[in-house]
Amino acid sequence: MATTTPEPLLSPEMLAQLERLELVSRKIFRGRMKGERRSRRKGQSVEFADFRPYVQGDDLRFIDWNLYARLDRLFLKLFLEEEDLHFFSLIDASASMDFGEPSKFLYAKRLAAALGFIGLCRADRVKIETLGQAVANPGPTLRGRRSLWRMQEYLEGVQADQNVSLLDGVKNFCIRNHGKGILVLITDLMDKQGYEKAFKYLMAQQMDVYIIHLLSPEELEPDVSGDLRLVDCEDADVAEITVSRPLMQRYRQTLNAFVDGARQYCSRRGMTYMLASTETPVDQLVSNYLRQRGLVR
Amino acid sequence: MWPTWISPFTWWQGIIFAAVPPAVVIALYFLKLRRHPLEVPSTYLWHRAIEDLHVNSLWQRLRQSLLLFLQLLILLLVILALFRPGWRGTELLGDRFIFLIDTSASMNATDVEPTRLEFAKKRVDELIASMKSGDVAMVVSFSDEPHVEQAFTDNRRQLRKKVAAIRPTNRRSDLTKSLPIVAGLANPGRSSTTGTDDIQVATAQPANLYIFSDGRFDSVPEFDMGNLDPTYVPIGEGQSNNLAITAFNVQRNQETLDQLQAFASIENFGDEPVTVTASLYLDDDSADSAVIRDAAEVTVEPGKEKGVQFDLTGELEEGILRLELDETDHLQLDNRAYAVINPPREVNILLVTSGGGSLEQVLSTGGIADMAQVSIMAPSQLSQQQHLESAAAGAYDLIIYDACAPAVMPRCNTLFIGTVPPAPKVVGTEATEEEPSPAEEAEPAAVEDGADSPIHWVASEVTIEPIIVDVAQTHPLMQYIELSDVLILEATPLLVPPGGTTLIDSDAGTLLGIAPRDSFEDVVLGFELVSGEGDPNTNWPIRRSFAIFALNIVHYLGGATIELETATIRPGDTMTIRTEGPVPSIRITDPDNQTTILKQENADTFLYNETEQFGAYAVRQDDKDEITQRFSVNLFDTNESNIRPIEKLKIGAEKITGERVWQPLRREAWKYLLLLVLCVLLFEWYIYNRRVYL
């Protein structure tokens, strides 16, 4: 196993903590394979749900013969279906994510790994991709607890050097992944073309979309001073500033407006938006904040 | 009020000079590496943040250049400070002030309206009015004596009241006594002794000293101003004219003694020759008005002095002569002078001699006989009770002891010839029965006291043929005396007690000395006129100088001089009044007819010091109406009569140039500018470090 970080993405303690959790979808999705998840749909399982009259064509195996003997009518026993869930983690791997201490990208990978592990534990189908994922090299689809190491290996191999726009990345993802399920997009939303178009694509997917807006403390409360030439690490765009109190106030206002705008945009379109700072530990974020938001339980 | 500048440049040079440094700073500002590059995740938010600020970008640029503006401001202030701006104003600088106001006679001059003193008071009043709250000031007036009108206070009303109450005097001015008073308050120097440690108790109190005067006083050579910051404000016009009587006295004509001669000296302190009529009045107590006795027209060249002489014929036993100039000049005080004619009084002289000496002959000459009554007594009578009483009561003006000495010194001036006065008795003043011989008297004193610092007269061992090397001819006793032809066989050189003066000095030591004793003076001659065997010891008695010496003795020691000529003093001086024989009290009537009664304190001598007014003072004995003597008070001071103010005072090593207050004080602003620079610098530092724009 190639190790690019001094410590594994998920520590054993964290794994133990995550084991108890489960991903929740607010929507009913048809899984491709039978999973450990009790679906709202009726299906084959040991858990009885209801009876219904037999109609022609129903599977004879589910006829309740005891009832037929008593009532002389055919009833079908219905069972709750247990099915799997599609869980997608989409990580923004642009250069802007590689900032902060720990970097936003590492944080995003940890978060994706944590959520993925929850899914793996519940036999969901977990797929982790980056925005700039090459079509020829799609991310692995993982299932089962044994895939944890594959997932980690894969995540550790991902580098934050894929400078594609949010729109292009999302479009690329949506083309390749049609299924229904839960989509967690971990990004800093720092795209000069805006996020709105990209989010529209996500809406069209009719997935249960979670946007985790990841910002580093350096972005939330910049500790800068003096006359500066700010260079964008993605497109080398330059902004000359002289740090001053009004400017810092203005920055904070802009940031707040930006965050509020994104939140409103998402909530109006049935997406769940969440602002996360890399200061918050991943396990805390998962077990507290995401739990509150209903992603996990 | 516009500031004035002290700058070596003309205005356009100044502008060029002032423009260069800001230009350099601006150039450096543009040349400097403007911004530090910093890589950020995204400039997305930053762009959006500065978008709004770009709306008013000019103002933003200005704001961004605040440091530059602050630097330019600092530079501007420094340049401004270098040009030394200042304001002219009468505002006082400092917080402790001493106003020293001259109240001497010359301050009565009217060359500035209304008088110099009033003008000075007005200036002080203005300065007090411009004192800041919390400032303290002190007012001292001075003539020949300082007078603290008001000690340090911040009560301006009190200060102004005290200044308004200052009155002119007729005295001379003398700064030597005033300066220690004001300096003592500003300079430490007093110490307190507790146990063995000497602790400084006074702390330095720097003060601004303002001297309001015409500067007509002697320079004060040895004085350290220390913490005092003196400012001299000359009062008076530089073109002042004054004509003054600088001397006026009356003498009996040497040839015809019943005739009087009045001499006056008139001095012109102006620039133009002045012709003036000097009128001589005789004020008679009996007559209501003064009688003009004589007048003379005198022309005095500028800066010169001219003498006038009046011959007064007729029997004039007593009276007051008044000389007046009809000139109207800036100082009227010195245009009038008084001289008194006292009834002739004989000097009472006792000569104690074994007889046959040349002294008796000399004292019996006509000149002396007219002035003095000489009694002669043998040395053996010295111990007689009658003599002791009269000697102790001060019945004589002068006692001459020729080769003898009394047991107790008499209460009068003495002349000892060939002997020395007895050592002062430690206990009691009773005369002893024994009659000390000169030799016996001299020997123990020498043994007791050693030779170096005698506290009384000591005669040394006999010296043969001493050679006279010096005669103190400036002393009144030795005037006109030439001793080069005098030979002496044997002499006992003298050791003069402290305070004494050597009058005749020889190669062996002092031959004639004078020393004070209480209110009297003792003159001791260190050689006998006639030796014990009757042979002449010296040829002095047959020289002319001996007769002159005798006359000087009668004049000076007998007090004849005062009686006849110099019964005039200056205002404020103490008049020593001697009566003929002891009287219990005297009454003195001043020119305003105010009478002062003086009780007897010291035999026949009375001291009177309320001599502020010019004019003639009359002295009466006891309750008698008869005037026994008179004296006059006159200015007679060229320093006071010369009323042109001095522009530069010299106090110690310091020369203080006069600053006329109406040429207002210059208030420098550079200190405040530099303070401002410091503040702006701090502000810039704060801005730079905190990145805060206000």
Coordinates of C-alpha atoms in Angstrom, one line a residue, chain A:
Chain A
M1 CA 0.0 0.0 0.0
A2 CA 1.5 3.3 -1.1
T3 CA 1.4 5.8 1.7
T4 CA 1.6 9.4 0.7
T5 CA 0.5 10.8 4.0
P6 CA 2.2 10.2 7.3
E7 CA -1.0 8.9 8.8
P8 CA -3.8 6.8 7.3
L9 CA -6.8 8.7 6.1
L10 CA -8.9 7.0 8.7
S11 CA -7.6 6.0 12.1
P12 CA -8.8 2.8 13.7
E13 CA -10.7 4.7 16.4
M14 CA -12.5 6.6 13.7
L15 CA -13.3 3.4 11.9
A16 CA -14.8 2.0 15.0
Q17 CA -16.8 5.1 15.4
L18 CA -18.0 5.1 11.8
E19 CA -19.0 1.5 11.9
R20 CA -22.1 2.3 13.8
L21 CA -23.3 4.8 11.3
E22 CA -25.3 4.4 8.2
L23 CA -26.0 6.5 5.2
V24 CA -29.5 7.8 4.8
S25 CA -31.3 8.8 1.7
R26 CA -34.4 10.8 1.8
K27 CA -35.4 9.5 -1.6
I28 CA -36.3 5.9 -2.5
F29 CA -33.7 4.4 -4.8
R30 CA -33.7 1.1 -6.5
G31 CA -30.5 -0.6 -5.8
R32 CA -29.0 -2.9 -8.3
M33 CA -28.1 -5.5 -5.8
K34 CA -29.6 -6.7 -2.7
G35 CA -28.2 -4.8 0.1
E36 CA -28.4 -4.6 3.8
R37 CA -30.6 -1.7 3.6
R38 CA -34.3 -2.0 4.3
S39 CA -36.0 -0.5 1.4
R40 CA -39.3 1.2 1.4
R41 CA -40.1 -1.1 -1.5
K42 CA -41.5 -4.4 -0.8
G43 CA -39.4 -7.3 -1.9
Q44 CA -37.7 -10.4 -0.8
S45 CA -36.5 -10.5 2.7
V46 CA -37.3 -12.2 5.9
E47 CA -39.1 -9.2 7.2
F48 CA -42.9 -9.4 6.7
A49 CA -44.7 -6.3 5.5
D50 CA -48.2 -7.0 4.3
F51 CA -50.6 -9.2 2.4
R52 CA -52.3 -8.6 -0.8
P53 CA -54.6 -10.6 -3.0
Y54 CA -53.0 -12.7 -5.7
V55 CA -53.3 -11.6 -9.2
Q56 CA -52.3 -13.5 -12.2
G57 CA -48.7 -13.6 -12.8
D58 CA -47.5 -13.2 -9.2
D59 CA -44.8 -15.4 -8.0
L60 CA -46.4 -18.5 -6.6
R61 CA -43.6 -18.8 -4.0
F62 CA -45.0 -16.0 -2.0
I63 CA -48.5 -17.3 -1.8
D64 CA -49.5 -17.8 1.8
W65 CA -50.8 -21.3 1.7
N66 CA -52.0 -21.3 5.3
L67 CA -54.3 -18.4 4.6
Y68 CA -55.5 -20.2 1.5
A69 CA -56.4 -23.2 3.6
R70 CA -58.4 -21.1 6.0
L71 CA -60.0 -18.6 3.7
D72 CA -59.9 -20.5 0.4
R73 CA -58.5 -17.4 -1.3
L74 CA -55.0 -16.7 -2.5
F75 CA -53.1 -14.0 -0.8
L76 CA -49.6 -13.0 -1.4
K77 CA -47.2 -12.4 1.5
L78 CA -45.3 -9.2 1.0
F79 CA -41.9 -8.7 2.5
L80 CA -39.8 -5.6 2.9
E81 CA -37.1 -5.5 0.3
E82 CA -33.5 -5.1 1.5
E83 CA -31.5 -3.3 -1.0
D84 CA -28.2 -1.5 -1.5
L85 CA -27.6 2.2 -2.0
H86 CA -25.4 4.1 -4.5
F87 CA -23.2 6.5 -2.7
F88 CA -21.1 8.9 -4.7
S89 CA -18.3 11.1 -3.3
L90 CA -17.2 13.8 -5.7
I91 CA -14.1 15.5 -4.6
D92 CA -12.9 18.8 -6.1
A93 CA -9.3 18.2 -6.9
S94 CA -8.4 21.6 -8.2
A95 CA -5.2 23.3 -7.0
S96 CA -7.2 25.6 -4.9
M97 CA -8.1 22.7 -2.7
D98 CA -4.5 22.0 -1.9
F99 CA -4.4 24.9 0.6
G100 CA -4.6 25.2 4.3
E101 CA -3.1 23.2 7.1
P102 CA -4.3 20.4 6.9
S103 CA -5.0 21.1 3.2
K104 CA -8.6 21.2 2.2
F105 CA -7.9 18.4 -0.3
L106 CA -6.6 16.0 2.4
Y107 CA -9.6 16.9 4.5
A108 CA -11.9 16.2 1.6
K109 CA -10.3 12.9 1.1
R110 CA -10.7 12.0 4.7
L111 CA -14.3 13.0 4.7
A112 CA -14.9 11.0 1.5
A113 CA -13.2 8.0 3.0
A114 CA -15.2 8.3 6.2
L115 CA -18.5 8.5 4.4
G116 CA -17.4 5.8 2.0
F117 CA -16.5 3.5 4.9
I118 CA -19.9 4.0 6.4
G119 CA -21.4 3.0 3.0
L120 CA -19.0 0.0 2.7
C121 CA -20.0 -1.2 6.1
R122 CA -23.7 -1.2 5.1
A123 CA -22.9 -2.9 1.8
D124 CA -23.8 0.1 -0.2
R125 CA -22.2 0.8 -3.5
V126 CA -19.6 3.4 -3.0
K127 CA -18.0 5.3 -5.7
I128 CA -15.4 8.1 -5.2
E129 CA -14.5 10.3 -8.0
T130 CA -12.8 13.6 -8.5
L131 CA -14.2 16.4 -10.6
G132 CA -11.5 16.1 -13.1
Q133 CA -11.7 12.3 -13.3
A134 CA -10.6 11.0 -16.7
V135 CA -13.3 9.2 -18.6
A136 CA -10.9 6.5 -19.4
N137 CA -10.0 5.9 -15.8
P138 CA -13.1 6.1 -13.7
G139 CA -13.0 5.7 -10.0
P140 CA -13.6 2.2 -8.6
T141 CA -17.0 1.1 -7.5
L142 CA -16.6 -0.4 -4.1
R143 CA -18.8 -2.6 -2.1
G144 CA -18.3 -4.4 1.1
R145 CA -16.1 -3.8 4.0
R146 CA -13.2 -5.5 2.4
S147 CA -13.0 -2.7 -0.1
L148 CA -11.8 -0.2 2.5
W149 CA -8.2 -0.7 1.7
R150 CA -8.9 -0.3 -2.0
M151 CA -10.8 2.8 -1.3
Q152 CA -8.0 4.2 0.8
E153 CA -5.4 3.2 -1.7
Y154 CA -7.3 4.9 -4.4
L155 CA -7.8 8.1 -2.4
E156 CA -4.2 8.3 -1.5
G157 CA -3.3 8.2 -5.1
V158 CA -5.5 11.1 -6.0
Q159 CA -3.6 14.4 -6.4
A160 CA -5.0 17.9 -6.3
D161 CA -3.8 18.9 -9.7
Q162 CA -6.9 18.6 -11.8
N163 CA -7.8 22.1 -12.8
V164 CA -11.2 21.7 -14.4
S165 CA -14.0 24.0 -13.8
L166 CA -16.8 23.0 -11.4
L167 CA -19.2 22.9 -14.4
D168 CA -17.0 20.7 -16.5
G169 CA -16.3 18.4 -13.6
V170 CA -19.9 18.0 -12.7
K171 CA -21.0 17.6 -16.3
N172 CA -18.4 14.9 -16.7
F173 CA -19.5 13.1 -13.6
C174 CA -23.2 13.3 -14.5
I175 CA -22.6 11.9 -18.0
R176 CA -20.9 8.9 -16.6
N177 CA -23.0 8.2 -13.6
H178 CA -26.7 8.0 -14.2
G179 CA -27.9 6.1 -11.2
K180 CA -29.8 7.3 -8.3
G181 CA -28.3 7.6 -4.9
I182 CA -26.5 10.0 -2.6
L183 CA -24.0 12.4 -4.0
V184 CA -21.7 14.2 -1.7
L185 CA -19.8 17.0 -3.5
I186 CA -16.8 18.2 -1.5
T187 CA -15.6 21.5 -3.0
D188 CA -14.5 25.0 -2.0
L189 CA -16.8 26.4 -4.8
M190 CA -13.9 28.7 -5.8
D191 CA -14.8 28.8 -9.4
K192 CA -14.8 32.1 -11.2
Q193 CA -17.6 30.9 -13.5
G194 CA -19.9 30.3 -10.6
Y195 CA -21.4 27.2 -9.2
E196 CA -25.0 27.7 -10.4
K197 CA -24.8 25.9 -13.8
A198 CA -22.9 23.0 -12.3
F199 CA -25.5 22.6 -9.6
K200 CA -28.3 22.5 -12.2
Y201 CA -26.6 19.4 -13.7
L202 CA -26.7 17.8 -10.3
M203 CA -30.3 18.6 -9.9
A204 CA -31.1 16.9 -13.1
Q205 CA -29.6 13.8 -11.7
Q206 CA -32.3 13.6 -9.2
M207 CA -29.8 12.4 -6.7
D208 CA -29.8 13.1 -3.0
V209 CA -27.2 15.9 -3.3
Y210 CA -25.1 17.1 -0.5
I211 CA -22.8 20.0 -1.1
I212 CA -20.1 20.2 1.5
H213 CA -18.5 23.6 1.1
L214 CA -15.0 23.2 2.5
L215 CA -13.0 26.3 3.4
S216 CA -9.8 26.6 5.3
P217 CA -9.4 29.0 8.2
E218 CA -7.1 31.0 6.0
E219 CA -10.0 31.7 3.7
L220 CA -12.5 32.3 6.5
E221 CA -10.3 34.7 8.4
P222 CA -7.3 35.6 6.2
D223 CA -4.2 36.5 8.2
V224 CA -2.7 38.8 5.8
S225 CA -1.1 42.3 6.1
G226 CA 0.6 44.9 4.1
D227 CA 0.6 45.7 0.5
L228 CA 0.1 42.4 -1.3
R229 CA -0.1 41.0 -4.8
L230 CA -2.4 38.0 -4.4
V231 CA -1.8 35.3 -7.1
D232 CA -4.4 32.8 -7.9
C233 CA -2.8 29.4 -7.8
E234 CA -5.1 28.0 -10.5
D235 CA -5.1 30.6 -13.2
A236 CA -2.3 32.9 -11.9
D237 CA -4.8 35.7 -11.7
V238 CA -3.5 38.7 -9.7
A239 CA -5.3 40.8 -7.2
E240 CA -3.4 43.7 -5.7
I241 CA -4.6 44.6 -2.3
T242 CA -3.5 46.8 0.5
V243 CA -4.8 45.1 3.6
S244 CA -6.9 47.4 5.6
R245 CA -9.7 47.1 8.0
P246 CA -12.4 48.2 5.5
L247 CA -11.0 45.7 3.0
M248 CA -11.1 42.9 5.5
Q249 CA -14.6 43.9 6.5
R250 CA -15.5 43.9 2.8
Y251 CA -13.9 40.5 2.3
R252 CA -15.9 39.0 5.2
Q253 CA -19.1 40.5 3.8
T254 CA -18.3 39.1 0.4
L255 CA -17.6 35.7 1.9
N256 CA -20.8 35.7 3.9
A257 CA -22.8 36.8 0.9
F258 CA -21.1 34.0 -1.1
V259 CA -21.9 31.4 1.5
D260 CA -25.4 32.6 2.0
G261 CA -26.0 32.7 -1.7
A262 CA -24.8 29.1 -2.1
R263 CA -26.9 27.9 0.8
Q264 CA -30.1 29.6 -0.5
Y265 CA -29.4 28.3 -4.0
C266 CA -29.1 24.8 -2.7
S267 CA -32.0 24.8 -0.3
R268 CA -34.3 26.1 -3.0
R269 CA -33.3 23.3 -5.2
G270 CA -33.6 20.5 -2.7
M271 CA -29.9 20.1 -2.2
T272 CA -28.3 20.1 1.2
Y273 CA -25.6 22.7 1.7
M274 CA -23.1 22.6 4.4
L275 CA -20.2 24.9 5.2
A276 CA -17.3 23.1 6.7
S277 CA -14.0 24.4 8.0
T278 CA -11.0 22.3 7.9
E279 CA -10.6 23.2 11.5
T280 CA -13.4 20.9 12.4
P281 CA -12.1 17.3 12.8
V282 CA -13.5 14.9 10.2
D283 CA -15.1 12.5 12.8
Q284 CA -16.8 15.4 14.5
L285 CA -18.1 16.7 11.2
V286 CA -19.5 13.3 10.3
S287 CA -20.8 12.2 13.7
N288 CA -22.3 15.6 14.6
Y289 CA -22.9 17.9 11.7
L290 CA -23.7 15.5 9.0
R291 CA -25.9 13.5 11.4
Q292 CA -27.8 16.7 12.1
R293 CA -28.2 17.2 8.4
G294 CA -29.6 13.7 8.0
L295 CA -26.8 12.3 5.8
V296 CA -25.9 9.7 8.3
R297 CA -27.6 8.2 11.3

